């Protein structure tokens, strides 16, 4: 006994257009208390950023920084309860700016104001 299987494919012209692509989901939003009292201690090739924790030690932080006048980038993730970070290996002739983000969830964060060094006589490369 043998069995034969026959498959039939029917192509048709469907006048119904495909559904439009869905809008991208919204990213994280600024929401919550930001870190306050952000300060920098300039030690030439190292800068220490300190801040006041707006939570009772329950949220992590992201320290973002970069050369003055350029886009800031994330430099470090800081554990809950810690309120300082030192950035080493910097050019002592250039100015740098920093901000601190309190990360309340994957969807919520709050950012501090930006603070910058003021190195007299510095010139950008």
PDB file of N, CA, C and O in Angstrom, residues 48-100:
ATOM      1  N   UNK A  48      36.857  64.027  40.872  1.00  0.00           N
ATOM      2  CA  UNK A  48      35.891  63.292  41.682  1.00  0.00           C
ATOM      3  C   UNK A  48      34.570  64.038  41.649  1.00  0.00           C
ATOM      4  O   UNK A  48      34.509  65.231  41.942  1.00  0.00           O
ATOM      5  N   UNK A  49      33.523  63.318  41.262  1.00  0.00           N
ATOM      6  CA  UNK A  49      32.163  63.863  41.209  1.00  0.00           C
ATOM      7  C   UNK A  49      31.427  63.362  42.450  1.00  0.00           C
ATOM      8  O   UNK A  49      31.442  62.165  42.743  1.00  0.00           O
ATOM      9  N   UNK A  50      30.800  64.277  43.197  1.00  0.00           N
ATOM     10  CA  UNK A  50      30.014  63.897  44.371  1.00  0.00           C
ATOM     11  C   UNK A  50      28.611  64.494  44.230  1.00  0.00           C
ATOM     12  O   UNK A  50      28.410  65.477  43.522  1.00  0.00           O
ATOM     13  N   UNK A  51      27.651  63.871  44.916  1.00  0.00           N
ATOM     14  CA  UNK A  51      26.262  64.325  44.853  1.00  0.00           C
ATOM     15  C   UNK A  51      25.516  63.871  46.089  1.00  0.00           C
ATOM     16  O   UNK A  51      26.002  63.053  46.868  1.00  0.00           O
ATOM     17  N   UNK A  52      24.307  64.420  46.256  1.00  0.00           N
ATOM     18  CA  UNK A  52      23.414  64.023  47.340  1.00  0.00           C
ATOM     19  C   UNK A  52      22.363  63.087  46.774  1.00  0.00           C
ATOM     20  O   UNK A  52      21.773  63.362  45.736  1.00  0.00           O
ATOM     21  N   UNK A  53      22.130  61.982  47.455  1.00  0.00           N
ATOM     22  CA  UNK A  53      21.204  60.935  47.036  1.00  0.00           C
ATOM     23  C   UNK A  53      19.771  61.364  47.347  1.00  0.00           C
ATOM     24  O   UNK A  53      19.437  61.607  48.500  1.00  0.00           O
ATOM     25  N   UNK A  54      18.895  61.449  46.336  1.00  0.00           N
ATOM     26  CA  UNK A  54      17.510  61.840  46.587  1.00  0.00           C
ATOM     27  C   UNK A  54      16.653  60.701  47.156  1.00  0.00           C
ATOM     28  O   UNK A  54      15.531  60.920  47.575  1.00  0.00           O
ATOM     29  N   UNK A  55      17.201  59.498  47.143  1.00  0.00           N
ATOM     30  CA  UNK A  55      16.483  58.334  47.687  1.00  0.00           C
ATOM     31  C   UNK A  55      17.175  57.936  48.984  1.00  0.00           C
ATOM     32  O   UNK A  55      18.301  58.330  49.230  1.00  0.00           O
ATOM     33  N   UNK A  56      16.544  57.143  49.790  1.00  0.00           N
ATOM     34  CA  UNK A  56      17.228  56.686  51.014  1.00  0.00           C
ATOM     35  C   UNK A  56      18.189  55.524  50.707  1.00  0.00           C
ATOM     36  O   UNK A  56      18.090  54.459  51.287  1.00  0.00           O
ATOM     37  N   UNK A  57      19.065  55.744  49.731  1.00  0.00           N
ATOM     38  CA  UNK A  57      20.044  54.718  49.382  1.00  0.00           C
ATOM     39  C   UNK A  57      19.470  53.551  48.604  1.00  0.00           C
ATOM     40  O   UNK A  57      19.994  52.445  48.661  1.00  0.00           O
ATOM     41  N   UNK A  58      18.391  53.792  47.852  1.00  0.00           N
ATOM     42  CA  UNK A  58      17.709  52.678  47.189  1.00  0.00           C
ATOM     43  C   UNK A  58      17.881  52.631  45.674  1.00  0.00           C
ATOM     44  O   UNK A  58      17.488  51.647  45.060  1.00  0.00           O
ATOM     45  N   UNK A  59      18.430  53.691  45.051  1.00  0.00           N
ATOM     46  CA  UNK A  59      18.550  53.680  43.597  1.00  0.00           C
ATOM     47  C   UNK A  59      20.012  53.746  43.165  1.00  0.00           C
ATOM     48  O   UNK A  59      20.834  54.383  43.825  1.00  0.00           O
ATOM     49  N   UNK A  60      20.338  53.098  42.038  1.00  0.00           N
ATOM     50  CA  UNK A  60      21.685  53.242  41.484  1.00  0.00           C
ATOM     51  C   UNK A  60      21.786  54.550  40.699  1.00  0.00           C
ATOM     52  O   UNK A  60      20.771  55.199  40.413  1.00  0.00           O
ATOM     53  N   UNK A  61      22.998  54.904  40.336  1.00  0.00           N
ATOM     54  CA  UNK A  61      23.255  56.147  39.604  1.00  0.00           C
ATOM     55  C   UNK A  61      24.106  55.859  38.383  1.00  0.00           C
ATOM     56  O   UNK A  61      24.846  54.876  38.346  1.00  0.00           O
ATOM     57  N   UNK A  62      24.002  56.751  37.418  1.00  0.00           N
ATOM     58  CA  UNK A  62      24.900  56.736  36.269  1.00  0.00           C
ATOM     59  C   UNK A  62      25.592  58.086  36.241  1.00  0.00           C
ATOM     60  O   UNK A  62      24.929  59.130  36.289  1.00  0.00           O
ATOM     61  N   UNK A  63      26.920  58.073  36.199  1.00  0.00           N
ATOM     62  CA  UNK A  63      27.692  59.298  36.052  1.00  0.00           C
ATOM     63  C   UNK A  63      28.023  59.426  34.568  1.00  0.00           C
ATOM     64  O   UNK A  63      28.588  58.506  33.969  1.00  0.00           O
ATOM     65  N   UNK A  64      27.620  60.544  33.982  1.00  0.00           N
ATOM     66  CA  UNK A  64      27.916  60.818  32.578  1.00  0.00           C
ATOM     67  C   UNK A  64      28.841  62.017  32.521  1.00  0.00           C
ATOM     68  O   UNK A  64      28.735  62.938  33.333  1.00  0.00           O
ATOM     69  N   UNK A  65      29.747  62.006  31.573  1.00  0.00           N
ATOM     70  CA  UNK A  65      30.682  63.113  31.472  1.00  0.00           C
ATOM     71  C   UNK A  65      31.358  63.157  30.128  1.00  0.00           C
ATOM     72  O   UNK A  65      31.181  62.276  29.285  1.00  0.00           O
ATOM     73  N   UNK A  66      32.146  64.200  29.951  1.00  0.00           N
ATOM     74  CA  UNK A  66      32.900  64.367  28.721  1.00  0.00           C
ATOM     75  C   UNK A  66      33.533  65.738  28.672  1.00  0.00           C
ATOM     76  O   UNK A  66      33.378  66.545  29.594  1.00  0.00           O
ATOM     77  N   UNK A  67      34.268  65.979  27.612  1.00  0.00           N
ATOM     78  CA  UNK A  67      34.905  67.283  27.442  1.00  0.00           C
ATOM     79  C   UNK A  67      33.847  68.359  27.300  1.00  0.00           C
ATOM     80  O   UNK A  67      32.789  68.136  26.722  1.00  0.00           O
ATOM     81  N   UNK A  68      34.133  69.514  27.834  1.00  0.00           N
ATOM     82  CA  UNK A  68      33.208  70.642  27.759  1.00  0.00           C
ATOM     83  C   UNK A  68      32.880  70.938  26.299  1.00  0.00           C
ATOM     84  O   UNK A  68      33.766  70.920  25.435  1.00  0.00           O
ATOM     85  N   UNK A  69      31.598  71.156  26.008  1.00  0.00           N
ATOM     86  CA  UNK A  69      31.159  71.465  24.666  1.00  0.00           C
ATOM     87  C   UNK A  69      30.879  70.245  23.813  1.00  0.00           C
ATOM     88  O   UNK A  69      30.456  70.379  22.670  1.00  0.00           O
ATOM     89  N   UNK A  70      31.121  69.058  24.331  1.00  0.00           N
ATOM     90  CA  UNK A  70      30.848  67.843  23.584  1.00  0.00           C
ATOM     91  C   UNK A  70      29.753  67.048  24.285  1.00  0.00           C
ATOM     92  O   UNK A  70      29.442  67.291  25.445  1.00  0.00           O
ATOM     93  N   UNK A  71      29.187  66.092  23.563  1.00  0.00           N
ATOM     94  CA  UNK A  71      28.113  65.275  24.126  1.00  0.00           C
ATOM     95  C   UNK A  71      28.661  64.422  25.275  1.00  0.00           C
ATOM     96  O   UNK A  71      29.731  63.836  25.168  1.00  0.00           O
ATOM     97  N   UNK A  72      27.886  64.368  26.365  1.00  0.00           N
ATOM     98  CA  UNK A  72      28.281  63.552  27.503  1.00  0.00           C
ATOM     99  C   UNK A  72      27.956  62.097  27.215  1.00  0.00           C
ATOM    100  O   UNK A  72      27.022  61.790  26.494  1.00  0.00           O
ATOM    101  N   UNK A  73      28.730  61.196  27.816  1.00  0.00           N
ATOM    102  CA  UNK A  73      28.476  59.763  27.665  1.00  0.00           C
ATOM    103  C   UNK A  73      28.551  59.119  29.038  1.00  0.00           C
ATOM    104  O   UNK A  73      29.217  59.625  29.949  1.00  0.00           O
ATOM    105  N   UNK A  74      27.881  57.997  29.186  1.00  0.00           N
ATOM    106  CA  UNK A  74      27.907  57.280  30.464  1.00  0.00           C
ATOM    107  C   UNK A  74      29.331  56.832  30.753  1.00  0.00           C
ATOM    108  O   UNK A  74      30.001  56.250  29.892  1.00  0.00           O
ATOM    109  N   UNK A  75      29.795  57.114  31.960  1.00  0.00           N
ATOM    110  CA  UNK A  75      31.152  56.750  32.345  1.00  0.00           C
ATOM    111  C   UNK A  75      31.177  55.665  33.408  1.00  0.00           C
ATOM    112  O   UNK A  75      32.140  54.917  33.483  1.00  0.00           O
ATOM    113  N   UNK A  76      30.142  55.609  34.232  1.00  0.00           N
ATOM    114  CA  UNK A  76      30.138  54.629  35.323  1.00  0.00           C
ATOM    115  C   UNK A  76      28.727  54.431  35.845  1.00  0.00           C
ATOM    116  O   UNK A  76      27.915  55.353  35.846  1.00  0.00           O
ATOM    117  N   UNK A  77      28.458  53.204  36.296  1.00  0.00           N
ATOM    118  CA  UNK A  77      27.231  52.894  37.012  1.00  0.00           C
ATOM    119  C   UNK A  77      27.618  52.732  38.476  1.00  0.00           C
ATOM    120  O   UNK A  77      28.536  51.984  38.791  1.00  0.00           O
ATOM    121  N   UNK A  78      26.911  53.434  39.337  1.00  0.00           N
ATOM    122  CA  UNK A  78      27.247  53.488  40.758  1.00  0.00           C
ATOM    123  C   UNK A  78      26.155  52.791  41.559  1.00  0.00           C
ATOM    124  O   UNK A  78      24.964  53.013  41.325  1.00  0.00           O
ATOM    125  N   UNK A  79      26.561  51.978  42.510  1.00  0.00           N
ATOM    126  CA  UNK A  79      25.619  51.219  43.341  1.00  0.00           C
ATOM    127  C   UNK A  79      24.782  52.124  44.236  1.00  0.00           C
ATOM    128  O   UNK A  79      25.227  53.216  44.617  1.00  0.00           O
ATOM    129  N   UNK A  80      23.577  51.662  44.605  1.00  0.00           N
ATOM    130  CA  UNK A  80      22.743  52.424  45.536  1.00  0.00           C
ATOM    131  C   UNK A  80      23.511  52.729  46.827  1.00  0.00           C
ATOM    132  O   UNK A  80      24.290  51.900  47.308  1.00  0.00           O
ATOM    133  N   UNK A  81      23.294  53.928  47.340  1.00  0.00           N
ATOM    134  CA  UNK A  81      23.933  54.331  48.588  1.00  0.00           C
ATOM    135  C   UNK A  81      25.286  54.994  48.406  1.00  0.00           C
ATOM    136  O   UNK A  81      25.786  55.640  49.317  1.00  0.00           O
ATOM    137  N   UNK A  82      25.915  54.842  47.235  1.00  0.00           N
ATOM    138  CA  UNK A  82      27.197  55.503  46.972  1.00  0.00           C
ATOM    139  C   UNK A  82      26.940  56.867  46.341  1.00  0.00           C
ATOM    140  O   UNK A  82      26.033  57.010  45.526  1.00  0.00           O
ATOM    141  N   UNK A  83      27.744  57.859  46.712  1.00  0.00           N
ATOM    142  CA  UNK A  83      27.494  59.220  46.224  1.00  0.00           C
ATOM    143  C   UNK A  83      28.761  59.903  45.719  1.00  0.00           C
ATOM    144  O   UNK A  83      28.895  61.119  45.819  1.00  0.00           O
ATOM    145  N   UNK A  84      29.680  59.122  45.162  1.00  0.00           N
ATOM    146  CA  UNK A  84      30.857  59.732  44.545  1.00  0.00           C
ATOM    147  C   UNK A  84      31.460  58.775  43.526  1.00  0.00           C
ATOM    148  O   UNK A  84      31.250  57.562  43.583  1.00  0.00           O
ATOM    149  N   UNK A  85      32.176  59.370  42.577  1.00  0.00           N
ATOM    150  CA  UNK A  85      32.891  58.589  41.570  1.00  0.00           C
ATOM    151  C   UNK A  85      34.087  59.407  41.104  1.00  0.00           C
ATOM    152  O   UNK A  85      33.963  60.608  40.847  1.00  0.00           O
ATOM    153  N   UNK A  86      35.244  58.746  40.982  1.00  0.00           N
ATOM    154  CA  UNK A  86      36.449  59.405  40.497  1.00  0.00           C
ATOM    155  C   UNK A  86      36.759  58.942  39.083  1.00  0.00           C
ATOM    156  O   UNK A  86      36.773  57.743  38.810  1.00  0.00           O
ATOM    157  N   UNK A  87      36.986  59.914  38.205  1.00  0.00           N
ATOM    158  CA  UNK A  87      37.354  59.649  36.816  1.00  0.00           C
ATOM    159  C   UNK A  87      38.843  59.956  36.694  1.00  0.00           C
ATOM    160  O   UNK A  87      39.280  61.073  36.996  1.00  0.00           O
ATOM    161  N   UNK A  88      39.614  58.967  36.282  1.00  0.00           N
ATOM    162  CA  UNK A  88      41.072  59.119  36.160  1.00  0.00           C
ATOM    163  C   UNK A  88      41.495  59.232  34.706  1.00  0.00           C
ATOM    164  O   UNK A  88      40.734  58.917  33.792  1.00  0.00           O
ATOM    165  N   UNK A  89      42.746  59.643  34.493  1.00  0.00           N
ATOM    166  CA  UNK A  89      43.328  59.680  33.162  1.00  0.00           C
ATOM    167  C   UNK A  89      42.865  60.834  32.295  1.00  0.00           C
ATOM    168  O   UNK A  89      42.840  60.716  31.071  1.00  0.00           O
ATOM    169  N   UNK A  90      42.512  61.952  32.909  1.00  0.00           N
ATOM    170  CA  UNK A  90      42.025  63.106  32.162  1.00  0.00           C
ATOM    171  C   UNK A  90      43.166  64.060  31.814  1.00  0.00           C
ATOM    172  O   UNK A  90      44.191  64.097  32.493  1.00  0.00           O
ATOM    173  N   UNK A  91      42.964  64.838  30.779  1.00  0.00           N
ATOM    174  CA  UNK A  91      43.938  65.840  30.369  1.00  0.00           C
ATOM    175  C   UNK A  91      43.788  67.047  31.286  1.00  0.00           C
ATOM    176  O   UNK A  91      42.723  67.675  31.303  1.00  0.00           O
ATOM    177  N   UNK A  92      44.827  67.419  32.022  1.00  0.00           N
ATOM    178  CA  UNK A  92      44.700  68.529  32.976  1.00  0.00           C
ATOM    179  C   UNK A  92      44.549  69.900  32.320  1.00  0.00           C
ATOM    180  O   UNK A  92      44.283  70.878  33.005  1.00  0.00           O
ATOM    181  N   UNK A  93      44.690  69.983  30.996  1.00  0.00           N
ATOM    182  CA  UNK A  93      44.544  71.266  30.298  1.00  0.00           C
ATOM    183  C   UNK A  93      43.150  71.480  29.726  1.00  0.00           C
ATOM    184  O   UNK A  93      42.855  72.537  29.205  1.00  0.00           O
ATOM    185  N   UNK A  94      42.292  70.449  29.793  1.00  0.00           N
ATOM    186  CA  UNK A  94      40.956  70.545  29.207  1.00  0.00           C
ATOM    187  C   UNK A  94      39.888  70.610  30.282  1.00  0.00           C
ATOM    188  O   UNK A  94      40.064  70.083  31.381  1.00  0.00           O
ATOM    189  N   UNK A  95      38.767  71.245  29.945  1.00  0.00           N
ATOM    190  CA  UNK A  95      37.622  71.280  30.851  1.00  0.00           C
ATOM    191  C   UNK A  95      36.701  70.100  30.574  1.00  0.00           C
ATOM    192  O   UNK A  95      36.568  69.654  29.437  1.00  0.00           O
ATOM    193  N   UNK A  96      36.072  69.612  31.637  1.00  0.00           N
ATOM    194  CA  UNK A  96      35.158  68.476  31.554  1.00  0.00           C
ATOM    195  C   UNK A  96      33.859  68.832  32.255  1.00  0.00           C
ATOM    196  O   UNK A  96      33.856  69.596  33.223  1.00  0.00           O
ATOM    197  N   UNK A  97      32.758  68.238  31.773  1.00  0.00           N
ATOM    198  CA  UNK A  97      31.446  68.443  32.384  1.00  0.00           C
ATOM    199  C   UNK A  97      30.864  67.088  32.781  1.00  0.00           C
ATOM    200  O   UNK A  97      31.149  66.071  32.136  1.00  0.00           O
ATOM    201  N   UNK A  98      30.024  67.111  33.821  1.00  0.00           N
ATOM    202  CA  UNK A  98      29.441  65.878  34.355  1.00  0.00           C
ATOM    203  C   UNK A  98      27.998  66.116  34.761  1.00  0.00           C
ATOM    204  O   UNK A  98      27.606  67.223  35.124  1.00  0.00           O
ATOM    205  N   UNK A  99      27.218  65.037  34.731  1.00  0.00           N
ATOM    206  CA  UNK A  99      25.868  65.019  35.263  1.00  0.00           C
ATOM    207  C   UNK A  99      25.659  63.651  35.910  1.00  0.00           C
ATOM    208  O   UNK A  99      26.361  62.696  35.577  1.00  0.00           O
ATOM    209  N   UNK A 100      24.727  63.568  36.839  1.00  0.00           N
ATOM    210  CA  UNK A 100      24.447  62.313  37.537  1.00  0.00           C
ATOM    211  C   UNK A 100      22.973  61.977  37.352  1.00  0.00           C
ATOM    212  O   UNK A 100      22.108  62.832  37.547  1.00  0.00           O
TER     213      UNK A 100
END
